[in-house]
Coordinates of C-alpha atoms in Angstrom, one line a residue:
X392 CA -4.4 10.2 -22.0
X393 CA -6.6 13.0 -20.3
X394 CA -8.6 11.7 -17.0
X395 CA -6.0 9.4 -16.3
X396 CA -4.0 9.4 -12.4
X397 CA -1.1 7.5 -11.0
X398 CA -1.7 6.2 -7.5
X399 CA 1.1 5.5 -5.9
X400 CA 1.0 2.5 -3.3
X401 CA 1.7 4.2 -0.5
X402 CA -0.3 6.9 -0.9
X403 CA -3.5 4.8 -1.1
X404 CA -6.4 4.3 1.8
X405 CA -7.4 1.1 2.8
X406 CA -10.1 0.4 1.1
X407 CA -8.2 1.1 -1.9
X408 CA -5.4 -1.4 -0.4
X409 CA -8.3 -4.2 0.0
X410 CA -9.7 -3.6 -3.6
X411 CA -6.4 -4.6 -5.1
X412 CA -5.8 -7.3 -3.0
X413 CA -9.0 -8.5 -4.3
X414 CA -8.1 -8.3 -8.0
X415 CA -4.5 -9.3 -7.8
X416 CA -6.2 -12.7 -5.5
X417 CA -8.8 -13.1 -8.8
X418 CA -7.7 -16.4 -10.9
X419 CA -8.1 -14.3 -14.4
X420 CA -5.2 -11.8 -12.6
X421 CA -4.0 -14.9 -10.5
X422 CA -2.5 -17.2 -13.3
X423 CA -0.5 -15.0 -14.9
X424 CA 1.6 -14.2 -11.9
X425 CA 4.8 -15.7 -10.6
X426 CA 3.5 -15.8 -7.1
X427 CA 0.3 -17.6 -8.0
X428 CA -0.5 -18.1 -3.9
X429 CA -3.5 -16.9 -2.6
X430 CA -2.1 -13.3 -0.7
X431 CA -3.3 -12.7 2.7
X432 CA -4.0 -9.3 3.7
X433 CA -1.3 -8.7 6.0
X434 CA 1.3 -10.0 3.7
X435 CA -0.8 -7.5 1.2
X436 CA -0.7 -4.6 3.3
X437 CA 3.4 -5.5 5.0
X438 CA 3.9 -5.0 1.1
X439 CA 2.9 -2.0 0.2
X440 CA 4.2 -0.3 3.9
X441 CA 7.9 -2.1 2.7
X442 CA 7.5 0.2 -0.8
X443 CA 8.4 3.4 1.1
X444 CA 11.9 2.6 1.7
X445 CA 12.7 1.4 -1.5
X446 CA 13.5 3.3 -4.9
X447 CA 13.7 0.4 -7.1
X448 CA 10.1 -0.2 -7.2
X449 CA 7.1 2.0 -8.0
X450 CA 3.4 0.6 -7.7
X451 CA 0.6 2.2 -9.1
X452 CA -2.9 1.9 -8.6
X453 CA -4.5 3.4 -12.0
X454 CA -7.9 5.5 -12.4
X455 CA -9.4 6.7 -15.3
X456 CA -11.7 9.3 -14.8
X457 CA -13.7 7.9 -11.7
X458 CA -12.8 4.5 -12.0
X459 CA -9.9 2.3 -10.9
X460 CA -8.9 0.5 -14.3
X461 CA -5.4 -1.5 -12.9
X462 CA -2.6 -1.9 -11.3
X463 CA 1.2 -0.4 -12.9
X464 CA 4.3 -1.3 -11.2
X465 CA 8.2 -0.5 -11.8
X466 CA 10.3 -2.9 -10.5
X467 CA 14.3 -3.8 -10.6
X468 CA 14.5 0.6 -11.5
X469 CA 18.2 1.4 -12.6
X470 CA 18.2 5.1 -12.6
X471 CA 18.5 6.8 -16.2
X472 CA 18.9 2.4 -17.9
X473 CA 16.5 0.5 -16.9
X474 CA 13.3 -1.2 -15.5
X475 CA 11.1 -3.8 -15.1
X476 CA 7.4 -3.7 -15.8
X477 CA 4.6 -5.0 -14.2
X478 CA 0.4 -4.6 -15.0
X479 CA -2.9 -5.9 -14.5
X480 CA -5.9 -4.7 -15.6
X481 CA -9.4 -4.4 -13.1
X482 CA -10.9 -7.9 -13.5
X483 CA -14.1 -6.7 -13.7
X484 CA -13.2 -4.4 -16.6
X485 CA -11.9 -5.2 -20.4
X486 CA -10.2 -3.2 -23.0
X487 CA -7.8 -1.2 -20.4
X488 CA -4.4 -2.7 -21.2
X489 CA -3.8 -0.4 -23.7
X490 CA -4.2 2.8 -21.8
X491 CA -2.9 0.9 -19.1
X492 CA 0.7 0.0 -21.2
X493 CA 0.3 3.4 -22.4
X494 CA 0.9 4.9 -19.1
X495 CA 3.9 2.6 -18.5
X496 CA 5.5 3.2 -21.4
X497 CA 5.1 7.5 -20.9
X498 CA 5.7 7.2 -17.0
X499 CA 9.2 4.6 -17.8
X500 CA 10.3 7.3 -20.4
X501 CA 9.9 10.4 -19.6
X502 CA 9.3 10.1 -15.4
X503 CA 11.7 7.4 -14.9
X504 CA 14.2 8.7 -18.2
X505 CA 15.3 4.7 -18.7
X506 CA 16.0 4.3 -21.8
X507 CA 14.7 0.5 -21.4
X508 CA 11.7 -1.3 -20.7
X509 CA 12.0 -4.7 -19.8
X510 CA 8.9 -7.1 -19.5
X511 CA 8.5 -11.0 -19.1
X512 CA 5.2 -12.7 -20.0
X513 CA 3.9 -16.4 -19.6
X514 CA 4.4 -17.6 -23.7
X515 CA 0.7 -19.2 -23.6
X516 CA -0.1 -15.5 -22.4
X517 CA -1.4 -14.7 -26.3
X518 CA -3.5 -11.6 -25.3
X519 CA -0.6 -9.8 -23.5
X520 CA 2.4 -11.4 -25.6
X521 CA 0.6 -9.9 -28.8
X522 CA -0.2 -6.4 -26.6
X523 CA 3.4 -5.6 -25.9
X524 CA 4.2 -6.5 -29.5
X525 CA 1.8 -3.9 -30.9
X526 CA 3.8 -1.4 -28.6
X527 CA 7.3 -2.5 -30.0
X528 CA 8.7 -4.5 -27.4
X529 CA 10.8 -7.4 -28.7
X530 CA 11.0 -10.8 -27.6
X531 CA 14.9 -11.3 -26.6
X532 CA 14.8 -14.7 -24.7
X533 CA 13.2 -17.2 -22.7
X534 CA 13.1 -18.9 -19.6
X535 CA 11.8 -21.3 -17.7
X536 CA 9.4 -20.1 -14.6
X537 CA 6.7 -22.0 -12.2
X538 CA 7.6 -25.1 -15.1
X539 CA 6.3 -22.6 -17.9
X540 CA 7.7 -21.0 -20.8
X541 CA 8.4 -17.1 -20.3
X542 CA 9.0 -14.8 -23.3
X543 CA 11.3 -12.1 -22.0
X544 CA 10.7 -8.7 -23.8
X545 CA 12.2 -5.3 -24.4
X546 CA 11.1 -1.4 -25.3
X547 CA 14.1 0.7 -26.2
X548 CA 13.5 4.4 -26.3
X549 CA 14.2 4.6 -29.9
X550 CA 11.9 1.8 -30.4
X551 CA 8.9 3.6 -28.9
X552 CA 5.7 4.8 -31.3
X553 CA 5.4 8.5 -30.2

């Protein structure tokens, strides 16, 4: 995983703020989200200011050598137990979610030291559903969000390919 950084949020300058506003606004990125509203950039940019007082959520904006690839977040954090993922790939990029769940999976593990990984995913999601799956996370319930099926999914420590 050479060449790759973490971003965090709040470290970020504006145009990188704007850029990510852009691709979390894309309908490919869009649809897949439990917010699915159109965010404005004040909302965008109340957000990320709002991350510096809180330690239960991590965003990161994610570069691979020169370029930005996605977006990585932590959310619902439960020092040394647990926490909830979050990604998105660049939509003007494919083939990144690998690296990109790669980098959640090291930075939950041995940043975070949880000893879960908790993910939820829309079921007709196939391409990410079947991603997480290659990476060991199990389904372990369901639930109803937006009037959509969710597959709720967990990595265990144990469970992780090393």
């Amino acid at each position: 995983m050479k060449h790759i950084q973490l971003l965090n949020f709040i470290d970020l300058e504006q145009k990188e703020k704007e850029m990510i506003l852009v691709w979390r606004n894309h309908p490919e990125i869009r649809k897949w989200m439990y917010n699915q509203d159109e965010i404005k950039l004040d909302e965008h940019l109340s957000f990320i200011d709002s991350l510096k007082a809180r330690k239960d959520k991590l965003y990161f904006l994610v570069k691979k050598k020169d370029e930005f690839i996605g977006v990585i977040d932590f959310t619902q954090l439960v020092e040394k137990i647990s926490v909830h993922m979050g990604i998105y790939s660049n939509p003007n990029i494919k083939g990144n979610g690998k690296i990109l769940l790669n980098k959640i999976i090291d930075y939950s593990f041995n940043n975070l030291k949880v000893k879960r990984i908790f993910s939820e995913v829309f079921a007709e999601n196939d391409k990410a559903h079947n991603l997480y799956k290659k990476f060991n996370f199990k389904d372990i319930s369901e639930k109803i969000v937006n009037n959509k099926k969710v597959i709720c999914m967990e990595l265990k420590s144990e469970n992780r390919e090393f």
